[in-house]
């Protein structure tokens, strides 16, 4: 595998392009002429979209623009402008339907300053050397309505997609079946089988590429603020897209659904109850993050079959045998938890290798809301905010951690109050036989459930505020600390009542009933709340609005005045005037055709709720995991109910992704992140809880009535330590990465090193050749004298030049 060479223009990601780097590209070895002709044929056969005419990168005579897309070893094979469709704003006859498929929809703040909107458009469509992204943009027709937002449809040309795919080092399978980095210079190796320029990149990868280019729009030196907003300062090298998003100048951005692909995916996914999940189709459409969640959910559900079968067998055993089998059942479940988590690590590594995310770079750009003093970063060489790490640590351990502990204690106290109130009502019923107390006995549980919902709602906001205030540099650090806060609170809310029943009240029958109620009823409510309720509410709102508009126009005019207000006369004139800043011509854009279906799609999907990521989905599985294994010795049938719930969960989550929420932004991940640690911590807690329940069981104590409570406690500690030692041994015995993945990665590493050595040897040979020619002159064939001796063509009277000092 030959190491790829960046184009001269794209080196702007690492800094200013030097003349030497341009010479390196120009002096690269000549490719095979047959391959050159074949690549030219590829680009002439397909309709390659050119950047917007408003983009400065479309100037046909600019030599730097011609170098924007340079193949490795093919500096002369750029596509001519005459071979590309003309999307110029002056060409009014070209229908906007020729505009490529929209990847990202940008909805600006309705009150944004015109200068800020115009500057953003110039940056999106501008050249790389001007700090632009060289993307394609169309705007929706602007009607001048009150509170109406400017809506941009952003995408890229095929050439741009391939260029950035090489820069991001996306991995593709070549014609030899080897997964390696995609390079444009070796494109023939990747265009095999059914692969073409149209489908070599997935929909999720194209979406990610466009978002990457938007986030890498950098401010140049001399651009000190956003036009129209002198208080919104920017610094050289800062991401302007993140500044616009942080300052609420961009109200939302989201990709559009592809209805044809969505229908095909739905038939294979949530409508197919007896088929395996189409993980590859999910990854291509939604990206690796969501595909990995559904892979985990499917793997976890399949792994539950073994404990579920044992739980069903345990149900049909006689009482005496059933009590004695609890020890085996408990130990089996705890060992199963360890094996499941370790095997999932192997499965995760395998998926990450197949998807090309196993060795993703650990370097991340700062978050949009990361605050600090702007200095030149040592890694990127650009101005980026920096914040002392000790201040973040001081905020975490000095302020956030005590506040979280107080919230956990408050939640625990509310739970105790609920139990105390219930006990008081039960005592009142037993003493006085009051019928009122019999009816009110369920009131504490109902009030507690309502309080838990309210506490969860406000605690999530508090966790978000605290984590934002801690000022974490990267998004992964922010998510990790937010997950830790929320998992602790959810653990207290969902499991502390069970711990109270098991260890304080020591009523195992009550504990069994409580686990059954929490596992079945609450998860059924979650299904209704996640997938069905939002769809019903949206349908009811749409139907009610249409009914009011059709039956009561006068009432609709009052209720929907903000939505349907056409604005003032001045606003309408500003929207239609050719010299207005809001007109497409003034923004340097061509609007989409009024009949373009993407306009209605962006409006309808913009009204949908945004998908906040897989956090809530993982959290639901985390809570279920605790119900199943924390008290598995008390309720062995929990795994069976979990399988039934997960089968419905897969379809419910798939349905809400396809029909209820906006299409999420695709993210590349290599594992489930902090959730792996959370599940492993839950497995460790499960060892202690199950050992404690076994020692508290009267049936097991009857086997050794002579043991004192202190001896039972010592037995509990011994069993616990033995199980922990077994789990640690299993973790060491089961490798996290499969053998074939290690061998494949080692082979790629060896090939990369060999390619680097060959490239370095080629450069060294060229340098030595140039130096030899400079010092000794060009070599030529020796000439023969009349005397039969040979002499050099260089004059013998020429003085020998001294070698330069090194």
XYZ file of N, CA and C in Angstrom, residues 295-313 329 332-341 343-344 519-520 523 620-630 632 635-650 679 682:
195
model
N -26.653 -3.333 17.651
C -25.855 -4.556 17.734
C -25.733 -5.010 19.188
N -25.494 -4.064 20.086
C -25.419 -4.404 21.508
C -26.756 -4.938 22.010
N -27.838 -4.291 21.617
C -29.154 -4.723 22.067
C -29.470 -6.132 21.568
N -29.155 -6.414 20.303
C -29.388 -7.750 19.779
C -28.488 -8.791 20.426
N -27.223 -8.461 20.639
C -26.285 -9.396 21.272
C -26.689 -9.668 22.716
N -27.097 -8.641 23.427
C -27.530 -8.794 24.818
C -28.792 -9.647 24.911
N -29.737 -9.421 24.007
C -30.975 -10.201 24.021
C -30.700 -11.673 23.727
N -29.834 -11.944 22.755
C -29.482 -13.334 22.449
C -28.780 -14.000 23.617
N -27.937 -13.261 24.318
C -27.203 -13.833 25.445
C -28.105 -14.151 26.629
N -29.274 -13.529 26.692
C -30.196 -13.789 27.799
C -30.897 -15.136 27.683
N -30.738 -15.818 26.569
C -31.463 -17.076 26.364
C -31.056 -18.116 27.406
N -29.744 -18.209 27.696
C -29.266 -19.218 28.652
C -29.852 -19.005 30.052
N -29.729 -17.815 30.678
C -30.362 -17.647 31.998
C -31.880 -17.731 31.953
N -32.493 -17.374 30.818
C -33.943 -17.489 30.723
C -34.383 -18.949 30.757
N -33.657 -19.822 30.058
C -33.987 -21.250 30.073
C -33.840 -21.817 31.480
N -32.758 -21.453 32.181
C -32.580 -21.917 33.553
C -33.685 -21.387 34.465
N -34.122 -20.150 34.246
C -35.205 -19.604 35.050
C -36.506 -20.342 34.838
N -36.799 -20.738 33.592
C -38.022 -21.495 33.314
C -37.944 -22.889 33.930
N -36.770 -23.527 33.834
C -36.597 -24.845 34.458
C -36.780 -24.738 35.965
N -27.970 -21.354 40.526
C -28.524 -20.348 39.625
C -27.839 -19.003 39.822
N -24.177 -19.197 38.491
C -24.180 -19.249 37.027
C -24.443 -17.865 36.432
N -25.403 -17.145 36.967
C -25.728 -15.818 36.431
C -24.560 -14.849 36.574
N -23.878 -14.917 37.715
C -22.774 -13.979 37.933
C -21.613 -14.272 36.992
N -21.322 -15.558 36.781
C -20.270 -15.901 35.823
C -20.708 -15.545 34.406
N -21.991 -15.743 34.130
C -22.515 -15.409 32.793
C -22.362 -13.921 32.509
N -22.596 -13.072 33.513
C -22.474 -11.625 33.321
C -21.057 -11.266 32.885
N -20.064 -11.852 33.539
C -18.669 -11.561 33.188
C -18.354 -12.038 31.777
N -18.778 -13.259 31.450
C -18.507 -13.792 30.115
C -19.203 -12.946 29.053
N -20.429 -12.558 29.323
C -21.170 -11.732 28.354
C -20.452 -10.424 28.070
N -19.999 -9.727 29.120
C -19.348 -8.437 28.912
C -18.009 -8.594 28.200
N -17.139 -11.149 26.107
C -17.393 -11.551 24.719
C -17.927 -10.373 23.917
N -18.688 -9.503 24.570
C -19.164 -8.316 23.850
C -17.993 -7.409 23.462
N -39.891 -4.259 36.556
C -39.369 -4.769 35.297
C -40.433 -4.776 34.208
N -41.640 -5.128 34.533
C -42.680 -5.312 33.511
C -43.456 -4.026 33.265
N -41.335 -0.751 32.163
C -40.796 -0.832 30.817
C -41.901 -0.796 29.765
N -31.857 2.775 29.549
C -32.951 1.831 29.750
C -32.433 0.398 29.845
N -31.456 0.057 28.989
C -30.863 -1.283 29.058
C -30.049 -1.460 30.345
N -29.413 -0.393 30.801
C -28.639 -0.457 32.038
C -29.548 -0.747 33.227
N -30.704 -0.087 33.284
C -31.648 -0.316 34.385
C -32.219 -1.731 34.309
N -32.555 -2.180 33.108
C -33.056 -3.544 32.969
C -31.998 -4.563 33.380
N -30.750 -4.317 33.005
C -29.641 -5.193 33.378
C -29.547 -5.316 34.898
N -29.770 -4.208 35.599
C -29.744 -4.255 37.058
C -30.900 -5.053 37.631
N -32.117 -4.880 37.091
C -33.257 -5.646 37.578
C -33.060 -7.146 37.381
N -32.436 -7.511 36.265
C -32.292 -8.928 35.950
C -31.242 -9.596 36.817
N -30.113 -8.929 37.089
C -28.973 -9.619 37.689
C -28.648 -9.162 39.109
N -29.110 -7.997 39.545
C -28.829 -7.619 40.930
C -29.524 -8.550 41.912
N -31.108 -11.654 40.898
C -31.493 -12.802 40.080
C -31.812 -14.038 40.915
N -35.647 -13.684 41.809
C -36.635 -13.765 40.730
C -35.950 -14.293 39.469
N -35.835 -15.615 39.316
C -35.119 -16.174 38.163
C -35.802 -15.931 36.822
N -37.093 -15.624 36.821
C -37.808 -15.408 35.557
C -37.543 -14.027 34.958
N -36.731 -13.210 35.616
C -36.489 -11.853 35.111
C -35.869 -11.870 33.723
N -34.984 -12.825 33.440
C -34.338 -12.888 32.123
C -35.366 -13.186 31.024
N -36.365 -14.007 31.312
C -37.401 -14.312 30.308
C -38.208 -13.072 29.969
N -38.604 -12.321 30.992
C -39.341 -11.088 30.732
C -38.462 -10.062 30.006
N -37.160 -10.071 30.304
C -36.253 -9.131 29.630
C -36.156 -9.441 28.137
N -36.140 -10.734 27.774
C -36.094 -11.087 26.349
C -37.335 -10.570 25.635
N -38.506 -10.803 26.227
C -39.746 -10.314 25.615
C -39.733 -8.803 25.477
N -39.262 -8.113 26.513
C -39.187 -6.654 26.453
C -38.228 -6.192 25.369
N -37.080 -6.849 25.226
C -36.071 -6.407 24.265
C -36.503 -6.640 22.830
N -37.238 -7.716 22.591
C -37.762 -7.936 21.237
C -38.680 -6.780 20.838
N -39.509 -6.337 21.774
C -40.363 -5.177 21.500
C -39.543 -3.887 21.470
N -38.501 -3.823 22.290
C -37.663 -2.616 22.354
C -36.955 -2.366 21.029
N -36.470 -3.438 20.398
C -35.786 -3.281 19.114
C -36.722 -2.660 18.098
N -21.757 -1.010 32.871
C -22.251 -2.386 32.942
C -21.317 -3.270 33.765
N -21.980 -2.555 37.360
C -23.221 -3.203 37.771
C -23.004 -4.695 38.004
